[in-house]
């Protein structure tokens, strides 16, 4: 294969400590009451922009710049960290599934052939996020899969729906369930026994990530597999509407529910001989359920029953674990990431975040690969997130703790790169709570200051950027940018990410004089960051990387 050795950079020295800070959910938008970053006041970040405009710029973090199908697709942490770490733009899961469905190739693949074996005598279960957010899944892909599976022989189909309200507006679950019911009715007209069987809100049922709280997955297991939940309804539309009547309820946190027949029996437990597809293309929030569905030996919770099923993921979610072993669409083969290159070139790397974002700066950064490239050079540290406390109740999250860990790692001088993700803008932004998001953004700015101070002390370099927008805009807007109001005149809260670009700033005492951003890359995006970081470590980036953002001017 291609060599791993990187050429020395002609102008930039090796051996500088490089601190890489990713602010999660931190885009750039005009000042506005719904721009929580602006409202928070961020003296540390503002100072960087003011002090060195030639070392501060915006880069693209959404759409085709990060491998998503179109420029109407907002950015997200998976594709964002993939691009930041890989230095290359790959067609991402969303796009690959689109192509496989459009060409029909999805039905010719090994994964579909495998589950089809169950269609004669078993039920096909589809489990996933019911949303058109395009972050974890897409409704139109579910529609096509339902149609295609029935055309290819599925006679009995059960859909297990996780309501969103995080990548799409809260309350939209009702419309998605209505639309799905219409599709299922059409299938029933064609003689396919197709129904919704269970569900719940994505943040409370099934879609946990990075092993933050297995109870979330257990609730899903109980509802989807065992047919057990505290709430039982005759149909899903009634379920979602009734559960939302609680004034504290929202789509993200709906309790688990099961659909039962006239005699109170669940309509869609998962049984021996059934086929199961998890239809999310994105990995992080499906890995835990995939383990529960696939692993013979499993001790994270009592499964009670472990049905013998044929299980396939929409994609393979973890390339290192080969999980799940069957999948409908091959994932992007993200190869030769900057982490792997730097490990081959002796760069010692420390990465840290709190649980809810830990895999972002490790697993996603390294191309959806778990574990170390070289354990003797790398150290990844996870700070446990608070469990069961909503992020708007503790908006400071673990920003301070992450910053202190980073500071200690920097001052230890044991690492050449110290990389962190600071989660507040995103996690608190997703709650839609403006006051809390402002507090979170302030905490993130203070955390950055701690890291920058440590870099100052060791004569290092910093690279500060973000993975996509979120906290900078908390209002749903019309085409002209005016906030949209609901029927009571209240501004509609935007809990999701945005299409905005994100800032990137470089600096620090170790930065060679004359280093500045090039001006010939107006459309640069997150994938240009990896080459930039390699340069700052004193290496030329490989030819197949997106170009570096920096140049060295003659004084
Ligand atoms: C989530 O999974 O929390 C959201 O759907 C996307 O957020 P992230 O891309 O910032 O993780
Ligand atoms: Co997010």
Coordinates of C-alpha atoms and ligand atoms in Angstrom, one line a residue:
X1 CA 0.0 0.0 0.0
X2 CA 0.8 3.7 0.1
X3 CA 3.6 4.7 2.5
X4 CA 2.6 6.1 5.9
X5 CA 5.6 8.4 6.3
X6 CA 4.7 12.1 6.0
X7 CA 7.2 14.5 4.4
X8 CA 8.6 17.2 6.7
X9 CA 6.9 20.6 6.1
X10 CA 9.4 23.0 4.5
X11 CA 8.7 25.9 6.7
X12 CA 7.0 24.6 9.9
X13 CA 8.9 22.9 12.7
X14 CA 8.1 19.5 14.2
X15 CA 7.5 19.0 17.9
X16 CA 5.1 21.8 18.8
X17 CA 2.3 20.9 21.1
X18 CA -1.0 21.4 19.1
X19 CA -4.2 21.8 21.0
X20 CA -7.3 21.0 18.9
X21 CA -10.6 22.2 20.4
X22 CA -13.9 21.3 18.8
X23 CA -16.8 23.3 20.1
X24 CA -19.8 21.1 19.4
X25 CA -22.8 22.8 17.8
X26 CA -21.2 26.2 17.4
X27 CA -21.9 28.0 14.2
X28 CA -21.6 31.6 13.1
X29 CA -24.7 33.7 12.7
X30 CA -25.6 37.4 12.9
X31 CA -26.3 38.9 16.3
X32 CA -29.9 38.2 17.2
X33 CA -31.9 37.4 20.4
X34 CA -32.0 33.8 19.3
X35 CA -28.2 33.6 18.8
X36 CA -27.2 32.1 22.2
X37 CA -23.5 32.4 21.5
X38 CA -23.8 36.1 20.9
X39 CA -26.2 36.5 23.8
X40 CA -23.8 34.7 26.1
X41 CA -20.9 36.9 25.4
X42 CA -17.7 34.9 24.6
X43 CA -14.7 37.1 25.5
X44 CA -12.1 34.4 24.9
X45 CA -13.4 33.6 21.4
X46 CA -14.1 37.2 20.5
X47 CA -10.5 38.2 21.4
X48 CA -9.1 35.6 18.9
X49 CA -11.2 37.1 16.1
X50 CA -10.2 40.6 17.0
X51 CA -6.5 40.0 17.6
X52 CA -5.7 38.2 14.4
X53 CA -8.2 38.4 11.6
X54 CA -5.8 36.6 9.3
X55 CA -5.9 33.6 11.6
X56 CA -9.7 33.5 12.0
X57 CA -12.1 32.5 9.3
X58 CA -15.3 30.6 8.5
X59 CA -15.5 27.1 7.0
X60 CA -18.4 25.0 5.7
X61 CA -19.9 22.4 8.0
X62 CA -23.0 21.2 6.1
X63 CA -24.2 19.6 2.9
X64 CA -21.9 18.4 0.2
X65 CA -18.8 19.9 1.9
X66 CA -19.1 17.1 4.5
X67 CA -20.4 14.3 2.1
X68 CA -24.2 14.8 2.6
X69 CA -26.6 14.4 -0.3
X70 CA -27.4 18.1 -0.8
X71 CA -26.6 21.6 0.5
X72 CA -30.0 21.6 2.2
X73 CA -28.7 19.0 4.6
X74 CA -27.6 20.5 7.9
X75 CA -24.3 19.4 9.4
X76 CA -24.0 16.9 12.2
X77 CA -21.4 15.5 14.5
X78 CA -20.8 12.2 12.7
X79 CA -20.1 13.7 9.3
X80 CA -18.4 16.7 10.9
X81 CA -15.9 14.8 13.0
X82 CA -15.4 12.3 10.1
X83 CA -14.4 15.2 7.9
X84 CA -12.2 16.9 10.6
X85 CA -10.3 13.7 11.3
X86 CA -10.1 12.2 7.8
X87 CA -9.1 15.3 5.8
X88 CA -11.1 13.9 2.9
X89 CA -14.8 14.2 1.8
X90 CA -16.6 10.8 1.7
X91 CA -20.1 10.2 0.4
X92 CA -21.8 9.6 3.8
X93 CA -24.4 7.1 4.9
X94 CA -27.4 9.2 4.0
X95 CA -26.1 9.5 0.4
X96 CA -25.0 5.9 0.1
X97 CA -28.4 4.7 1.2
X98 CA -30.1 7.0 -1.3
X99 CA -28.0 5.6 -4.1
X100 CA -28.6 1.9 -3.1
X101 CA -32.4 2.5 -2.9
X102 CA -32.6 4.4 -6.1
X103 CA -30.6 1.8 -8.1
X104 CA -32.3 -1.1 -6.3
X105 CA -28.9 -2.5 -5.5
X106 CA -29.9 -2.6 -1.8
X107 CA -32.1 -5.6 -2.6
X108 CA -29.3 -7.5 -4.4
X109 CA -26.8 -7.2 -1.5
X110 CA -25.8 -9.9 1.0
X111 CA -27.7 -8.1 3.8
X112 CA -31.1 -8.1 2.2
X113 CA -30.7 -11.6 0.9
X114 CA -29.9 -12.7 4.5
X115 CA -33.0 -11.2 6.0
X116 CA -35.2 -12.2 3.1
X117 CA -34.7 -15.8 4.2
X118 CA -37.1 -15.0 7.1
X119 CA -39.9 -13.5 5.0
X120 CA -41.8 -16.7 4.3
X121 CA -42.5 -17.6 7.9
X122 CA -41.3 -14.7 9.9
X123 CA -42.1 -11.0 10.4
X124 CA -39.8 -8.2 9.2
X125 CA -39.3 -5.6 11.9
X126 CA -38.0 -2.1 11.1
X127 CA -36.6 -0.1 14.1
X128 CA -35.4 3.4 13.8
X129 CA -35.8 7.2 14.1
X130 CA -39.0 8.5 12.5
X131 CA -37.8 11.8 11.1
X132 CA -36.7 13.6 8.0
X133 CA -33.8 15.2 9.8
X134 CA -31.3 13.3 7.6
X135 CA -29.0 13.0 10.6
X136 CA -29.7 9.4 11.7
X137 CA -32.3 8.4 9.2
X138 CA -34.7 9.7 6.7
X139 CA -38.4 9.1 6.4
X140 CA -38.4 8.8 2.6
X141 CA -35.8 6.1 2.9
X142 CA -38.1 4.2 5.3
X143 CA -40.9 4.6 2.8
X144 CA -38.8 3.2 0.0
X145 CA -37.6 0.3 2.1
X146 CA -41.1 -0.6 3.2
X147 CA -42.2 -0.7 -0.4
X148 CA -39.2 -2.5 -1.6
X149 CA -39.2 -5.1 1.1
X150 CA -42.9 -5.9 0.4
X151 CA -42.2 -6.2 -3.3
X152 CA -39.4 -8.6 -2.4
X153 CA -41.6 -10.9 -0.4
X154 CA -42.1 -9.4 3.1
X155 CA -45.7 -10.4 4.0
X156 CA -45.8 -9.3 7.6
X157 CA -44.0 -6.0 8.6
X158 CA -43.8 -4.3 12.0
X159 CA -42.4 -0.8 12.4
X160 CA -40.9 0.3 15.8
X161 CA -40.8 4.1 15.8
X162 CA -38.6 6.4 17.7
X163 CA -39.9 9.9 17.8
X164 CA -37.5 12.8 17.1
X165 CA -38.0 16.4 17.9
X166 CA -34.2 16.9 18.1
X167 CA -33.2 17.0 14.4
X168 CA -36.7 18.2 13.5
X169 CA -39.3 20.4 15.2
X170 CA -40.8 19.2 18.4
X171 CA -44.4 18.0 17.8
X172 CA -43.6 16.8 14.2
X173 CA -43.9 13.2 15.5
X174 CA -47.6 13.4 15.0
X175 CA -47.3 14.2 11.3
X176 CA -44.7 11.5 10.8
X177 CA -46.8 8.9 12.4
X178 CA -49.8 9.9 10.3
X179 CA -47.8 9.7 7.1
X180 CA -46.4 6.3 8.1
X181 CA -49.9 5.0 8.9
X182 CA -51.0 6.1 5.4
X183 CA -48.1 4.1 3.9
X184 CA -48.9 1.1 6.0
X185 CA -52.6 1.2 5.0
X186 CA -51.6 1.2 1.4
X187 CA -49.4 -1.9 2.0
X188 CA -52.4 -3.5 3.8
X189 CA -54.5 -2.8 0.7
X190 CA -51.9 -4.8 -1.2
X191 CA -52.3 -7.7 1.2
X192 CA -49.2 -7.1 3.4
X193 CA -49.9 -7.2 7.1
X194 CA -48.1 -4.0 8.0
X195 CA -48.4 -2.1 11.3
X196 CA -46.6 0.0 13.8
X197 CA -45.8 -2.1 16.9
X198 CA -44.1 0.0 19.4
X199 CA -42.3 3.3 20.0
X200 CA -40.9 6.0 22.3
X201 CA -38.9 9.2 22.3
X202 CA -35.4 8.8 20.9
X203 CA -33.6 10.3 24.0
X204 CA -35.5 8.0 26.5
X205 CA -36.0 4.9 24.4
X206 CA -33.4 2.9 22.5
X207 CA -31.1 5.6 21.0
X208 CA -28.5 6.1 23.7
X209 CA -24.9 6.4 22.6
X210 CA -21.4 5.6 23.9
X211 CA -22.9 3.5 26.7
X212 CA -24.0 6.5 28.6
X213 CA -27.2 4.8 30.0
X214 CA -28.1 1.2 29.1
X215 CA -31.5 1.7 30.7
X216 CA -32.5 3.7 27.6
X217 CA -31.7 0.7 25.4
X218 CA -33.5 -1.7 27.9
X219 CA -36.7 0.4 27.6
X220 CA -36.5 -0.1 23.9
X221 CA -35.7 -3.8 24.1
X222 CA -38.7 -4.3 26.4
X223 CA -41.1 -2.4 24.1
X224 CA -39.8 -3.6 20.6
X225 CA -38.7 -7.2 21.5
X226 CA -40.8 -8.2 24.5
X227 CA -43.8 -6.1 23.8
X228 CA -43.8 -4.6 27.2
X229 CA -44.2 -1.0 28.1
X230 CA -46.0 1.1 30.7
X231 CA -48.2 2.6 28.0
X232 CA -50.4 0.5 25.7
X233 CA -52.5 1.8 22.9
X234 CA -54.6 0.5 20.0
X235 CA -52.7 2.7 17.5
X236 CA -49.6 4.8 17.3
X237 CA -51.3 8.0 16.4
X238 CA -53.4 7.9 19.6
X239 CA -50.2 6.9 21.5
X240 CA -48.2 9.9 20.4
X241 CA -51.1 12.3 20.8
X242 CA -52.1 11.1 24.2
X243 CA -48.5 10.9 25.5
X244 CA -47.9 14.5 24.3
X245 CA -50.8 15.8 26.3
X246 CA -48.6 15.8 29.4
X247 CA -47.5 19.4 29.5
X248 CA -43.9 18.3 30.2
X249 CA -43.9 15.8 27.3
X250 CA -41.9 16.3 24.1
X251 CA -41.0 14.1 21.2
X252 CA -37.4 13.5 22.3
X253 CA -38.5 12.1 25.7
X254 CA -41.8 10.3 25.0
X255 CA -42.1 7.3 27.2
X256 CA -42.1 3.8 25.6
X257 CA -45.4 2.5 24.3
X258 CA -46.6 -0.7 22.8
X259 CA -49.5 -1.2 20.3
X260 CA -51.9 -3.9 21.4
X261 CA -54.9 -5.7 19.7
X262 CA -58.5 -5.8 21.0
X263 CA -57.5 -8.5 23.5
X264 CA -54.6 -6.4 24.8
X265 CA -51.9 -8.6 23.2
X266 CA -48.9 -6.8 21.7
X267 CA -49.2 -6.8 17.9
X268 CA -45.5 -7.0 17.1
X269 CA -43.1 -8.7 19.6
X270 CA -39.9 -9.9 18.0
X271 CA -39.9 -13.7 17.8
X272 CA -37.7 -16.6 16.8
X273 CA -37.5 -16.7 13.0
X274 CA -38.1 -13.0 12.5
X275 CA -36.0 -10.5 10.6
X276 CA -34.9 -7.2 12.1
X277 CA -33.5 -4.1 10.3
X278 CA -32.4 -1.0 12.2
X279 CA -33.0 1.6 9.5
X280 CA -30.8 4.4 10.9
X281 CA -27.7 4.9 8.8
X282 CA -25.8 6.8 11.5
X283 CA -23.8 4.7 13.8
X284 CA -23.5 6.2 17.3
X285 CA -27.0 5.8 18.5
X286 CA -27.6 2.3 17.0
X287 CA -24.4 0.5 18.2
X288 CA -25.8 -0.3 21.7
X289 CA -29.1 -1.8 20.3
X290 CA -27.1 -3.6 17.7
X291 CA -25.1 -5.3 20.4
X292 CA -28.2 -6.3 22.2
X293 CA -29.7 -7.7 19.0
X294 CA -26.6 -9.5 17.9
X295 CA -24.4 -10.7 20.7
X296 CA -25.0 -14.1 22.1
X297 CA -23.2 -13.1 25.3
X298 CA -24.5 -9.8 26.6
X299 CA -24.7 -8.6 30.2
X300 CA -25.7 -4.9 30.0
X301 CA -29.3 -5.7 31.0
X302 CA -31.5 -8.7 31.3
X303 CA -32.9 -9.4 27.8
X304 CA -35.3 -11.9 29.3
X305 CA -35.7 -13.5 25.9
X306 CA -33.0 -13.5 23.1
X307 CA -34.9 -14.4 20.0
X308 CA -33.1 -16.2 17.1
X309 CA -33.5 -13.6 14.4
X310 CA -31.8 -12.5 11.2
X311 CA -30.6 -9.0 12.0
X312 CA -29.2 -6.4 9.6
X313 CA -28.3 -2.8 10.1
X314 CA -29.0 -0.3 7.4
X315 CA -25.2 0.1 7.5
X316 CA -22.5 -1.6 9.4
X317 CA -22.1 0.7 12.3
X318 CA -18.7 -0.1 13.7
X319 CA -16.0 -1.2 11.2
X320 CA -13.6 -2.4 13.9
X321 CA -16.1 -4.5 15.8
X322 CA -17.7 -5.5 12.4
X323 CA -21.1 -4.7 14.0
X324 CA -23.6 -5.6 12.9
X325 CA -22.2 -8.5 10.9
X326 CA -25.0 -8.1 8.3
X327 CA -26.0 -4.8 6.7
X328 CA -28.0 -3.5 3.8
X329 CA -25.6 -0.9 2.5
X330 CA -21.8 -0.8 2.9
X331 CA -20.6 2.2 4.9
X332 CA -18.2 4.8 3.6
X333 CA -14.7 3.3 3.8
X334 CA -13.1 6.1 5.6
X335 CA -9.4 5.4 5.3
X336 CA -6.0 6.9 6.0
X337 CA -7.4 9.3 8.6
X338 CA -5.1 12.0 10.2
X339 CA -5.1 10.1 13.4
X340 CA -3.7 7.0 11.7
X341 CA -1.1 9.0 9.8
X342 CA 0.1 10.9 12.9
X343 CA 0.3 7.7 14.9
X344 CA 2.6 6.2 12.2
X345 CA 4.7 9.4 12.4
X346 CA 5.3 9.2 16.1
X347 CA 2.8 12.0 17.2
X348 CA 1.6 11.4 20.7
X349 CA -2.1 12.1 20.9
X350 CA -4.5 12.7 23.9
X351 CA -8.2 13.0 23.3
X352 CA -10.9 13.7 25.8
X353 CA -14.6 14.6 26.1
X354 CA -17.5 13.6 28.3
X355 CA -19.4 10.5 27.6
X356 CA -22.1 12.0 25.4
X357 CA -19.5 13.3 23.0
X358 CA -16.6 11.0 23.7
X359 CA -16.9 8.9 20.6
X360 CA -17.1 12.1 18.5
X361 CA -13.4 12.9 19.1
X362 CA -12.3 9.3 19.0
X363 CA -14.6 7.0 17.1
X364 CA -15.9 9.5 14.5
X365 CA -12.6 11.3 14.3
X366 CA -10.9 8.1 13.4
X367 CA -13.4 7.2 10.6
X368 CA -15.9 5.2 12.7
X369 CA -13.2 3.0 14.2
X370 CA -13.1 2.2 17.8
X371 CA -9.9 1.8 19.8
X372 CA -6.4 3.1 19.4
X373 CA -4.1 3.0 16.3
X374 CA -1.1 2.8 18.6
X375 CA -1.8 2.4 22.3
X376 CA 1.7 3.4 23.2
X377 CA 1.3 6.8 21.6
X378 CA -2.4 7.5 22.3
X379 CA -4.5 8.1 25.4
X380 CA -8.2 8.7 25.2
X381 CA -10.0 9.8 28.3
X382 CA -13.7 9.9 29.0
X383 CA -15.4 12.0 31.6
X384 CA -18.7 10.4 32.7
X385 CA -21.7 12.6 31.7
X386 CA -24.4 13.1 34.3
X387 CA -27.1 10.5 33.8
X388 CA -30.8 11.4 34.0
X389 CA -30.3 15.1 34.5
X390 CA -31.5 17.1 31.5
X391 CA -28.8 19.2 29.9
X392 CA -30.8 22.4 30.3
X393 CA -30.8 21.8 34.1
X394 CA -27.0 21.4 34.1
X395 CA -26.0 23.5 31.1
X396 CA -22.4 23.8 32.1
X397 CA -22.1 20.0 31.7
X398 CA -18.5 18.8 32.1
X399 CA -16.9 21.7 30.2
X400 CA -14.7 22.7 33.1
X401 CA -13.6 19.1 33.8
X402 CA -12.8 18.5 30.2
X403 CA -10.7 21.7 30.1
X404 CA -8.9 20.8 33.3
X405 CA -8.0 17.3 31.8
X406 CA -6.8 19.0 28.7
X407 CA -4.8 21.5 30.7
X408 CA -3.2 18.7 32.7
X409 CA -2.4 16.7 29.5
X410 CA -0.8 19.8 27.9
X411 CA 1.2 20.7 31.0
X412 CA 2.4 17.1 31.3
X413 CA 4.3 17.6 28.0
X414 CA 3.6 14.0 27.3
X415 CA 1.6 14.7 24.2
X416 CA 2.0 16.4 20.9
X417 CA -1.7 16.8 20.2
X418 CA -4.4 17.3 22.8
X419 CA -7.8 17.2 21.3
X420 CA -11.1 17.8 23.1
X421 CA -14.8 18.2 22.2
X422 CA -16.7 20.7 24.3
X423 CA -20.4 19.7 24.1
X424 CA -22.5 22.6 25.6
X425 CA -23.5 24.5 22.4
X426 CA -24.9 21.3 21.0
X427 CA -26.3 19.3 23.8
X428 CA -28.0 22.3 25.5
X429 CA -28.9 23.7 22.2
X430 CA -30.9 20.6 21.4
X431 CA -33.1 21.1 24.4
X432 CA -34.4 24.3 22.9
X433 CA -34.0 26.1 26.2
X434 CA -32.5 29.5 25.3
X435 CA -31.6 30.7 28.8
X436 CA -29.8 27.4 29.5
X437 CA -28.0 27.4 26.1
X438 CA -26.7 30.9 26.9
X439 CA -25.3 29.6 30.2
X440 CA -23.8 26.6 28.4
X441 CA -22.1 28.8 25.7
X442 CA -20.5 30.9 28.5
X443 CA -19.2 27.8 30.1
X444 CA -17.7 26.6 26.8
X445 CA -15.9 29.9 26.4
X446 CA -14.5 29.7 29.9
X447 CA -13.3 26.2 29.2
X448 CA -11.5 27.3 26.0
X449 CA -9.7 29.9 28.1
X450 CA -8.3 27.3 30.4
X451 CA -7.0 25.3 27.4
X452 CA -5.5 28.3 25.7
X453 CA -3.8 29.4 28.9
X454 CA -2.1 26.0 29.2
X455 CA -1.0 26.1 25.5
X456 CA 0.5 29.5 26.2
X457 CA 2.5 28.1 29.1
X458 CA 4.1 25.3 27.0
X459 CA 4.7 27.5 23.9
X460 CA 2.2 25.5 21.9
X461 CA -0.3 26.1 19.1
X462 CA -4.1 26.0 19.1
X463 CA -6.7 25.1 16.5
X464 CA -10.1 26.1 17.6
X465 CA -13.1 25.1 15.5
X466 CA -16.6 23.5 15.6
X467 CA -18.3 20.6 13.9
X468 CA -21.6 22.2 12.9
X469 CA -24.0 24.9 14.0
X470 CA -26.6 24.7 16.7
X471 CA -26.5 27.2 19.5
X472 CA -26.0 30.3 17.3
X473 CA -29.6 30.0 16.1
X474 CA -32.5 28.7 18.2
X475 CA -35.4 30.0 16.0
X476 CA -37.1 28.4 13.1
X477 CA -37.1 31.0 10.3
X478 CA -38.8 31.8 7.0
X479 CA -36.9 32.2 3.8
X480 CA -36.1 35.8 4.6
X481 CA -34.7 34.9 8.0
X482 CA -37.6 36.1 10.1
X483 CA -38.4 33.9 13.1
X484 CA -41.6 31.9 12.5
X485 CA -44.3 32.0 15.1
X486 CA -46.9 29.4 16.0
X487 CA -50.6 30.0 16.3
X488 CA -50.2 31.5 19.8
X489 CA -47.6 34.0 18.5
X490 CA -44.7 32.2 20.1
X491 CA -41.5 31.9 18.2
X492 CA -40.9 28.3 17.1
X493 CA -37.9 26.9 18.8
X494 CA -35.2 25.3 16.6
X495 CA -33.8 22.4 18.5
X496 CA -31.8 21.1 15.6
X497 CA -28.5 21.9 14.0
X498 CA -28.2 24.6 11.3
X499 CA -26.7 25.2 7.9
X500 CA -24.4 27.9 9.2
X501 CA -20.6 27.8 8.7
X502 CA -18.4 27.4 11.7
X503 CA -15.4 29.5 12.8
X504 CA -11.8 28.3 12.9
X505 CA -9.0 30.1 14.6
X506 CA -5.3 29.3 15.0
X507 CA -2.7 30.8 17.2
X508 CA -0.5 30.4 20.2
X509 CA 3.1 31.2 21.0
X510 CA 4.4 28.2 19.1
X511 CA 2.9 29.3 15.8
X512 CA 5.6 30.3 13.4
X513 CA 5.5 34.0 12.4
X514 CA 3.8 34.6 9.1
X515 CA 1.4 31.7 9.3
X516 CA -2.0 32.9 8.2
X517 CA -5.1 31.6 6.4
X518 CA -4.9 31.3 2.6
X519 CA -7.4 33.5 0.8
X520 CA -7.7 31.3 -2.2
X521 CA -10.0 28.7 -0.6
X522 CA -13.3 30.6 0.0
X523 CA -15.3 27.3 -0.1
X524 CA -13.2 25.4 2.3
X525 CA -14.9 23.2 4.9
X526 CA -14.2 20.9 7.8
X527 CA -12.2 18.4 5.6
X528 CA -9.5 21.1 5.1
X529 CA -8.7 21.1 8.8
X530 CA -6.8 17.8 9.0
X531 CA -4.1 19.0 6.5
X532 CA -3.9 22.2 8.5
X533 CA -3.3 20.3 11.7
X534 CA -0.7 18.1 10.1
X535 CA 1.2 21.2 8.9
X536 CA 1.2 22.6 12.4
X537 CA 2.7 19.3 13.6
X538 CA 5.5 20.0 11.0
X539 CA 4.4 17.6 8.3
X540 CA 3.1 18.0 4.8
X541 CA -0.3 16.5 4.3
X542 CA -0.8 13.6 1.9
X543 CA -1.7 14.5 -1.6
X544 CA -5.2 13.0 -1.5
X545 CA -6.2 15.3 1.5
X546 CA -8.2 18.4 1.0
X547 CA -5.8 21.3 0.9
X548 CA -4.5 23.0 4.0
X549 CA -6.0 26.3 5.1
X550 CA -2.7 27.9 5.9
X551 CA 0.3 29.4 4.2
X552 CA 3.5 30.9 5.6
X553 CA 4.0 34.5 4.5
X554 CA 7.5 35.9 4.1
X555 CA 7.8 38.4 6.9
Ligands
LIG1 C1 -28.0 13.6 18.3 O1 -27.7 12.4 18.0 O2 -27.9 14.0 19.5 C2 -28.5 14.5 17.3 O3 -29.4 13.9 16.4 C3 -27.4 15.1 16.5 O4 -26.4 15.7 17.3 P1 -24.9 15.5 17.0 O5 -24.7 15.3 15.5 O6 -24.3 16.8 17.4 O7 -24.4 14.4 17.8
LIG2 CO1 -26.1 17.8 17.9

